[in-house]
Coordinates of C-alpha atoms and ligand atoms in Angstrom, one line a residue:
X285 CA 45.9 65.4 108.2
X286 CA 47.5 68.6 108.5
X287 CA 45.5 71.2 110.7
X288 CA 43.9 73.6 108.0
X289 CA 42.8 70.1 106.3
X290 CA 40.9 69.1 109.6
X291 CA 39.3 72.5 109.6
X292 CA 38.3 72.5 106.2
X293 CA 36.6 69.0 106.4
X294 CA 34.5 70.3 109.5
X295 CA 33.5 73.2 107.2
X296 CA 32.5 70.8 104.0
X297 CA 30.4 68.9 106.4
X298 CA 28.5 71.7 107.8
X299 CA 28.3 73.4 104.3
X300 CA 27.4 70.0 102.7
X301 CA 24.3 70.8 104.8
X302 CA 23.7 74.2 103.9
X303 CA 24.1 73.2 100.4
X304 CA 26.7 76.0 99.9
X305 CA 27.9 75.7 96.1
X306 CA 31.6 74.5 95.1
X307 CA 32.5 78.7 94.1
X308 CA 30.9 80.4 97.6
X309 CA 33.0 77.3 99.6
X310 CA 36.1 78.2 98.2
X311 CA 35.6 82.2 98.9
X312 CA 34.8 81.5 102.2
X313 CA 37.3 78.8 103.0
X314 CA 40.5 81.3 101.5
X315 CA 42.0 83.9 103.3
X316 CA 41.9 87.4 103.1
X317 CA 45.7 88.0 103.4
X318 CA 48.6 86.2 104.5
X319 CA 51.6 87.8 106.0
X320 CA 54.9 86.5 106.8
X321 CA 57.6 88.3 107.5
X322 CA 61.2 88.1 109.7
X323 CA 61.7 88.7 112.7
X324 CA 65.0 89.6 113.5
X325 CA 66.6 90.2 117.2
X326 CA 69.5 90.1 119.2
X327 CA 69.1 87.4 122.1
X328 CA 70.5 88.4 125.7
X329 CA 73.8 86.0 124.9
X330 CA 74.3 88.9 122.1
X331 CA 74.0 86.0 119.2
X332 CA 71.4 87.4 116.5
X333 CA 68.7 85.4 115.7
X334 CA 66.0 84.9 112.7
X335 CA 62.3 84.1 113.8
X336 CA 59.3 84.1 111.4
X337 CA 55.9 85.4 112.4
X338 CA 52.8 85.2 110.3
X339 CA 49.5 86.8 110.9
X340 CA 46.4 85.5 108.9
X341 CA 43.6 87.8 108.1
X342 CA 40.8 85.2 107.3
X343 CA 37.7 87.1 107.1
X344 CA 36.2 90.2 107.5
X345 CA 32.3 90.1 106.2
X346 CA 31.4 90.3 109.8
X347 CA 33.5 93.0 111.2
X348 CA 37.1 94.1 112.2
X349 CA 38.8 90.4 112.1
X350 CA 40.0 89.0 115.2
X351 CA 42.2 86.4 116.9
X352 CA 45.4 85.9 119.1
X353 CA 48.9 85.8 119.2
X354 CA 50.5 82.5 119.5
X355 CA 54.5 82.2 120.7
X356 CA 54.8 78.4 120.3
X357 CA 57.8 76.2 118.5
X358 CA 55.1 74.4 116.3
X359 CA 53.7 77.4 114.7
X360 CA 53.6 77.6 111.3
X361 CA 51.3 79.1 108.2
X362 CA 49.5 76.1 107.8
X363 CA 48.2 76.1 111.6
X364 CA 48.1 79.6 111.9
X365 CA 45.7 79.4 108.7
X366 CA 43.7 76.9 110.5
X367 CA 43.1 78.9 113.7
X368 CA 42.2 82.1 111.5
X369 CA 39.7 80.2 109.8
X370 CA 38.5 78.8 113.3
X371 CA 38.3 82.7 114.6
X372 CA 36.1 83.6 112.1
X373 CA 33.6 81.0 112.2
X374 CA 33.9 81.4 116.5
X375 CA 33.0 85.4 116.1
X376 CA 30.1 84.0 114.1
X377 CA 28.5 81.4 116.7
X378 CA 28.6 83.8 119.5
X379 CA 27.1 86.6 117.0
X380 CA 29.8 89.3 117.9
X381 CA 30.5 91.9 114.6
X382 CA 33.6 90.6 114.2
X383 CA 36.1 88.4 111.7
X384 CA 38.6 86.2 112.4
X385 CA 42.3 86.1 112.5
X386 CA 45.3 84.6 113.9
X387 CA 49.2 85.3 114.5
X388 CA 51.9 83.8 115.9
X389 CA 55.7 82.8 116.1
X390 CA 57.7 79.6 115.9
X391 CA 59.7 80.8 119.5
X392 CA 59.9 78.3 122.3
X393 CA 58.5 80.8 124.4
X394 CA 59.7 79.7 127.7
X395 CA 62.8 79.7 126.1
X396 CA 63.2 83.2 126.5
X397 CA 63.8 85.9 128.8
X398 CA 61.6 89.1 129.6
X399 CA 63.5 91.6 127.4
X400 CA 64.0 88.9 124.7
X401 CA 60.3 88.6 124.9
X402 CA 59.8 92.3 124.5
X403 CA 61.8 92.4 122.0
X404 CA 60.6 89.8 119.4
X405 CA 56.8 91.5 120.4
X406 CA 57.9 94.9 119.1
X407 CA 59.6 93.7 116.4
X408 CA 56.5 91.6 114.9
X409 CA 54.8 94.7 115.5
X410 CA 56.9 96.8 113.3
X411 CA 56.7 94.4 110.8
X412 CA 52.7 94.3 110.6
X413 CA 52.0 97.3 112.3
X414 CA 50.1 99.1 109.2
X415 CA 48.0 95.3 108.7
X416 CA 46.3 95.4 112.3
X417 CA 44.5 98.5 113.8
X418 CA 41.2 98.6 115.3
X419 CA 38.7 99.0 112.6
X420 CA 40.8 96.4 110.6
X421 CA 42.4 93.4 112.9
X422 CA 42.8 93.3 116.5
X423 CA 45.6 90.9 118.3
X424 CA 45.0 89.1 121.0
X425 CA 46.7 86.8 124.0
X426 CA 46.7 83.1 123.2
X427 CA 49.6 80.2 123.8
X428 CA 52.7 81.9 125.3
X429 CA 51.3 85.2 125.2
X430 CA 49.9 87.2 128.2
X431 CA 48.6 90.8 129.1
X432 CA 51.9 92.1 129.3
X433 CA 52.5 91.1 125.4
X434 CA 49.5 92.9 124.6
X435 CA 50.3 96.1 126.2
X436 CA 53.7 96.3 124.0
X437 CA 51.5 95.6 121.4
X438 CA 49.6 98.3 122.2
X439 CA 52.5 100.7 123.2
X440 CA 54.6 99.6 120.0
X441 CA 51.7 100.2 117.5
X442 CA 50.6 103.7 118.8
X443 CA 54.2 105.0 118.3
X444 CA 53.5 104.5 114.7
X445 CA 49.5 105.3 114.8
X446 CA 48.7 107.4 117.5
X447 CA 47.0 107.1 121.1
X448 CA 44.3 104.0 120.2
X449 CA 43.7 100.9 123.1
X450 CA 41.1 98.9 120.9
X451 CA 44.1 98.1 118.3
X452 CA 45.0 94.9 121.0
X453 CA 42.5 93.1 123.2
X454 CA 43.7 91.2 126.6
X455 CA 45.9 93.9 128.2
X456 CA 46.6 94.3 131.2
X457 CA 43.5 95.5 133.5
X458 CA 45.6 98.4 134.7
X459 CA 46.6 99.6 131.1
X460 CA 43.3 99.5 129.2
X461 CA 42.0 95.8 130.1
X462 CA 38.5 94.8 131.3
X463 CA 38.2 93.0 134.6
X464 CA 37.2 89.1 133.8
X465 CA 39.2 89.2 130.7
X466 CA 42.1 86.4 131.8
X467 CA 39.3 84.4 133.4
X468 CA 36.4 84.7 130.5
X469 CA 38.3 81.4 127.9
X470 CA 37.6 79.4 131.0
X471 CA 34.8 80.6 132.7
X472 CA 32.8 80.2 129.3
X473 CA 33.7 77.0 129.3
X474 CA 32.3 76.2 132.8
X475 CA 29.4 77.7 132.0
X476 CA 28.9 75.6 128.6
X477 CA 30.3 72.1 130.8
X478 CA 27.5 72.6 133.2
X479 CA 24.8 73.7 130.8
X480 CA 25.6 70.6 129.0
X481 CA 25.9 68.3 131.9
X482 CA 22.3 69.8 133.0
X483 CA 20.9 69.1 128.9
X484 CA 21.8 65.4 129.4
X485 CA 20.1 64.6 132.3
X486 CA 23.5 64.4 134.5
X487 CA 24.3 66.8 138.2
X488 CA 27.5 68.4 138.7
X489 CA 28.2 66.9 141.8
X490 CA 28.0 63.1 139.9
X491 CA 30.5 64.1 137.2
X492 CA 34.0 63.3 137.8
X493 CA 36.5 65.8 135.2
X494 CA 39.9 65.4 133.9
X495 CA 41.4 68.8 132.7
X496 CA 44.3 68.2 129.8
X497 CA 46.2 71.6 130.3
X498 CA 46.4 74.2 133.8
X499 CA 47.4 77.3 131.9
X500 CA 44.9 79.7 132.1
X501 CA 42.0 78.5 130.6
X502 CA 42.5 75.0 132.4
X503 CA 42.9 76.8 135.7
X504 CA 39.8 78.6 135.7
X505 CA 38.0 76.4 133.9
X506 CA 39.0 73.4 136.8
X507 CA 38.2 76.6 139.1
X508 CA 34.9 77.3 137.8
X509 CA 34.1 73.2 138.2
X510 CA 34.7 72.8 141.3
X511 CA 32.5 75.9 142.6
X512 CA 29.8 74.1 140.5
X513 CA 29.9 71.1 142.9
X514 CA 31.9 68.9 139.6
X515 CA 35.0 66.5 141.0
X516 CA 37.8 67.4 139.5
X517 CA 39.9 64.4 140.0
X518 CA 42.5 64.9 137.3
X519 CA 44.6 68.0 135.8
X520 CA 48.1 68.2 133.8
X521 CA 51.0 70.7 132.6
X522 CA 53.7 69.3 130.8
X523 CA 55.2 68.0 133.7
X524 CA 52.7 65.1 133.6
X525 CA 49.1 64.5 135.3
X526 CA 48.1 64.6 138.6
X527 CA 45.2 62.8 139.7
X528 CA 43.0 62.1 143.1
X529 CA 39.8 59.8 143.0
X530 CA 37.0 61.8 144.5
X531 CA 38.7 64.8 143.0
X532 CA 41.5 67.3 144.1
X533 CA 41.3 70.5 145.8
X534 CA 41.8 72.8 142.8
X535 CA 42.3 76.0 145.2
X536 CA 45.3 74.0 146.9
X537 CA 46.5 72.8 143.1
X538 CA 46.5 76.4 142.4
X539 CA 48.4 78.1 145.1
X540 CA 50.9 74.8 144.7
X541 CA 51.5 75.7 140.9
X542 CA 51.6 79.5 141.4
X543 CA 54.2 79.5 144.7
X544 CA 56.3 76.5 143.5
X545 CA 57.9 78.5 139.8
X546 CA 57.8 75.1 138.3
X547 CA 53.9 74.3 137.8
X548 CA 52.9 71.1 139.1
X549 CA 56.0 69.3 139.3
X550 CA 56.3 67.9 142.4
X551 CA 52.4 67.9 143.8
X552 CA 52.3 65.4 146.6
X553 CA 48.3 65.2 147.0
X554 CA 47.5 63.4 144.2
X555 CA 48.6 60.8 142.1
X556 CA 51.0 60.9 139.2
X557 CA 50.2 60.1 135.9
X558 CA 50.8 60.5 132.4
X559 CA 49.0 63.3 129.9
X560 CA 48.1 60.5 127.5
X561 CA 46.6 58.3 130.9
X562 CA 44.6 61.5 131.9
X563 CA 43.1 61.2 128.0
X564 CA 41.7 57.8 128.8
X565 CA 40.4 58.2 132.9
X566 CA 37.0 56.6 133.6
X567 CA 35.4 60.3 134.2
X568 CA 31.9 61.7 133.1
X569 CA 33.5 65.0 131.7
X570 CA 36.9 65.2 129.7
X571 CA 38.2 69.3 129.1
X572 CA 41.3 68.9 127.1
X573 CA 42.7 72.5 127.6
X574 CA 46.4 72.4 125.9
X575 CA 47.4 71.7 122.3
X576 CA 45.5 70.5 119.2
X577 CA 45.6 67.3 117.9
X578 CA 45.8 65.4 121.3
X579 CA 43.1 62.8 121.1
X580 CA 43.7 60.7 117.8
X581 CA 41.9 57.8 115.6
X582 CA 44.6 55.9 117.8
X583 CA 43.5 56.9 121.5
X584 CA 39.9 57.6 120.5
X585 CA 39.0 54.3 121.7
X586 CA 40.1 54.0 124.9
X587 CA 38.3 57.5 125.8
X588 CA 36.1 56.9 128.4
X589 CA 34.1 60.1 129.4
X590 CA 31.2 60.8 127.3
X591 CA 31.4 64.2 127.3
X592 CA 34.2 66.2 125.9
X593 CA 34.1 70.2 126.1
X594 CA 36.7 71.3 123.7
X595 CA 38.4 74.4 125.3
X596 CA 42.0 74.3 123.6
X597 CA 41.7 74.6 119.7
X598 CA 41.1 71.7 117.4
X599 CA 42.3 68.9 120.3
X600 CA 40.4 66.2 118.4
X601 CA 41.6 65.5 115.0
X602 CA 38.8 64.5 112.3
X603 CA 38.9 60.9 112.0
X604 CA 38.8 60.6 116.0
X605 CA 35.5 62.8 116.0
X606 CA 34.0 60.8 114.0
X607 CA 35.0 57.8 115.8
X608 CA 33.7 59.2 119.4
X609 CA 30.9 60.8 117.3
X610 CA 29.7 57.7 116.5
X611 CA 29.8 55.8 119.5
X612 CA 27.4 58.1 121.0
X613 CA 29.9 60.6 123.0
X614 CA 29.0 64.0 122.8
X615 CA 31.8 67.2 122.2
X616 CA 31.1 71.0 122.8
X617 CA 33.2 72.0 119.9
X618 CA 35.9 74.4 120.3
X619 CA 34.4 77.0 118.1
X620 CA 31.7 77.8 120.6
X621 CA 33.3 76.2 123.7
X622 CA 36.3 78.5 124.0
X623 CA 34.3 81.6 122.5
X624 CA 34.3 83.3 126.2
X625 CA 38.1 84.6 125.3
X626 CA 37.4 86.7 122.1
X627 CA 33.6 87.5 123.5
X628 CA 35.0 89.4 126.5
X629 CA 37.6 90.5 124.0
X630 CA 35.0 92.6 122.4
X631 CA 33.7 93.9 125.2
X632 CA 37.1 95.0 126.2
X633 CA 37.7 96.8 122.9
X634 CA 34.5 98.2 122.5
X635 CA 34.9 100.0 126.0
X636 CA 38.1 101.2 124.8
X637 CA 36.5 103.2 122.2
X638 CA 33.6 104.8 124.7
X639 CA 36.3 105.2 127.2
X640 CA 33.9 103.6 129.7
X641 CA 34.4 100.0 132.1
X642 CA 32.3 97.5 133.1
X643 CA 32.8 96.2 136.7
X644 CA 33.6 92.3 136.7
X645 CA 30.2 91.3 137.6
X646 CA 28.7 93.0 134.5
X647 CA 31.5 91.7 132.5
X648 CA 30.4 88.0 134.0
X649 CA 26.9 88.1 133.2
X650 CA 27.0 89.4 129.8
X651 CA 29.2 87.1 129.1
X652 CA 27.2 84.3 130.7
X653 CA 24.5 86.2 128.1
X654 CA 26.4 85.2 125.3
X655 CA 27.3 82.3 125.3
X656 CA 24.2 80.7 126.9
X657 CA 22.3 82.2 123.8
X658 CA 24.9 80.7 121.3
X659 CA 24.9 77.2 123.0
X660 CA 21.2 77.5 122.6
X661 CA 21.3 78.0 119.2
X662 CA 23.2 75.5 118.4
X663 CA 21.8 73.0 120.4
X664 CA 18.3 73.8 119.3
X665 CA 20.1 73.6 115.4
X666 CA 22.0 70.2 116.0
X667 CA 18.2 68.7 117.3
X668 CA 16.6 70.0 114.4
X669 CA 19.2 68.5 111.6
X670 CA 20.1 65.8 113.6
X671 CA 24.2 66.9 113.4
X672 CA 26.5 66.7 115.6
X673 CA 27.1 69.8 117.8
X674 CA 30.2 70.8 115.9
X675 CA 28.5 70.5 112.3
X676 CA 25.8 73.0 114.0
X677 CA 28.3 75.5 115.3
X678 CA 29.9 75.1 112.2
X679 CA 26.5 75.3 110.1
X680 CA 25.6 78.7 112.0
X681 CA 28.8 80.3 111.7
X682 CA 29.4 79.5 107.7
X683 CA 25.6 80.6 107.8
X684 CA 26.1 84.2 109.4
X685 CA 29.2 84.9 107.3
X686 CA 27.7 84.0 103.6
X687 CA 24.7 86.0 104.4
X688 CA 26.6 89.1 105.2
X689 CA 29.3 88.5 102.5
X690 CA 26.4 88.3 99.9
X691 CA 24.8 91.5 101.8
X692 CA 27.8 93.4 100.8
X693 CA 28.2 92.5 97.6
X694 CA 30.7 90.4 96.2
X695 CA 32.9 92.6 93.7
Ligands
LIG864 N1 43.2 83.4 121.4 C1 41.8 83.3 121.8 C2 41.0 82.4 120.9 O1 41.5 81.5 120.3 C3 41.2 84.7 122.0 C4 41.1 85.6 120.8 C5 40.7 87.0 121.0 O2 40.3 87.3 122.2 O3 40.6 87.7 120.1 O4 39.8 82.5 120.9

């Protein structure tokens, strides 16, 4: 199933119980616009070289739409449709006034250098600089992007448009950025693992995790465990998994993968194993925090924890949801797991528009705000119906969008 398939069968599910008719579905589940265009640039070797970038604008009943910029080699329309839709219905679960939207480039991002980098960034920006702004579509970091991305982003599009900050969320904290901003994808899902753990009856310091990804949101989410008194026993980058029974020390992990310039490779204190064995480990809590698609109708049944928090986007693929669903395992879906990223998105880019900051403790406990009210909701919603969490995350989201697209007015 291709990835904007998956979405839209999570969406038929939730509106099969709103009852949403056959003509509203198909507004809803269709983009907005869809751009593609060529990206053109001269690598440091001095060989020219053709990249494609696409940015989807999804939805905008809400608000301004909203979603990141990913530099990945398997990026193309189809998943970049996929995401869009997924940051529209995310903006709606955590009830922020925005859209959704996503971007991205088929780039092997550690491929390149800094200035190459640089210069496919302000290149995609002259190609869709009059689509984004900040009242209409905001860009954000996500796979192989980073603050420094953002604030060419930022740079490049004011050339064309004037002095505005709020056109690109995620910059750096010294150029416009909020404090809490890299942290908040991870942090949020901390928050939402231990809330969860506490709803089932289950203590932090019983629950064994394995973490499936140590970019950032991995790292501070593993971060954010640990603090809470969870064992984090297992944790992978590409160059395989790493794992210690009775848990590793995640500070040590850190400064190991941040000193040694080639991420875990080579940790000593732990364990090797593979990504696909991290998938499977006899822990109480499984975070997979990379790619989508990792956990399949093929591993499904050999996953053991039975508690998934979704934090990277769309890591279970349909018929495996339905699988674990079924046997009783509960997931945190993505589109309110991960939601701390674009939430502390907005409070960056509304601050940009007062010219005002937040300190990082404010930033932490409106966040905290947030997304304990959302995970509320939807918990409360899911008991009600009897759904699983992701069809009532999905079932509030559709519901917040129709109602304000009808609002409006159609035509
Ligand atoms: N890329 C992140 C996401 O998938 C953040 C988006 C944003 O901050 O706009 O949610």
């Amino acid at each position: 199933m291709k990835s904007f398939e998956a979405v839209k069968h999570y969406f038929n599910l939730a509106a099969d119980q709103l009852e949403l008719t056959e003509n509203m579905r198909t507004l809803l589940l269709t983009a907005k616009r869809e751009v593609q265009v060529q990206i053109a640039i001269e690598r440091d070797s001095g060989d020219l070289e053709t990249l494609i970038g696409y940015r989807v604008q999804h939805d905008n009943a809400r608000g301004p739409m909203k979603g990141g910029l990913r530099f990945h080699h398997e990026v193309d329309l189809d998943e970049v449709r996929s995401l869009a839709s997924l940051m529209t219905w995310k903006t709606a679960v955590v009830n922020i006034p925005y859209g959704g939207a996503k971007g991205g480039i088929a780039v092997d991002a550690r491929s390149l250098s800094l200035g190459e980098l640089e210069r496919i960034t302000r290149k995609f920006i002259d190609e869709i600089h009059d689509v984004i702004g900040p009242d209409t579509d905001i860009p954000a970091p996500d796979m192989g992007t980073n603050a420094e991305v953002m604030a060419w982003i930022m740079n490049q599009h004011n050339k064309y448009h004037g002095f505005s900050p709020g056109v690109v969320t995620g910059k750096p904290v010294e150029h416009y950025g909020i404090h809490g901003r890299e942290e908040a994808t991870g942090r949020g899902v901390g928050i939402l693992a231990i809330k969860t753990i506490g709803r089932l009856g289950h203590k932090p310091s019983t629950t064994r995790v394995a973490i499936q990804g140590f970019g950032k949101v991995g790292t501070y989410a593993a971060k954010f465990l640990q603090d809470a008194d969870c064992k984090v026993e297992a944790v992978s980058d590409i160059s395989g998994a790493y794992y210690r029974q009775g848990g590793l020390n995640i500070n040590d992990v850190i400064r190991y993968s941040n000193t040694h310039g080639q991420g875990l490779e080579g940790y000593a204190e732990a364990d090797k194993i593979t990504n696909a064995e991290l998938l499977e480990l006899d822990v109480e809590l499984l975070v997979p925090a990379a790619l989508g698609g990792v956990i399949t109708a093929e591993n499904a049944p050999r996953v053991k924890a039975p508690l998934i928090i979704e934090a990277a986007n769309a890591p279970i693929r349909p018929d495996a949801d339905e699988m674990l669903t079924e046997g009783g395992v509960t997931i945190v879906p993505d589109i309110l797991a991960n939601a701390g990223g674009v939430t502390v998105s907005y409070f960056e880019w509304a601050q940009n528009r007062q010219y005002y900051r937040w300190n990082l403790d404010r930033v932490r406990q409106e966040l905290e705000r947030v997304m304990s009210s959302a995970f509320e909701e939807v918990w409360e919603l899911a008991r009600e119906r009897e759904v699983s969490l992701r069809t009532a995350a999905f079932m509030l989201g559709i519901n917040r969008v129709s109602r304000a697209t009808v609002l409006a007015g159609i035509t």
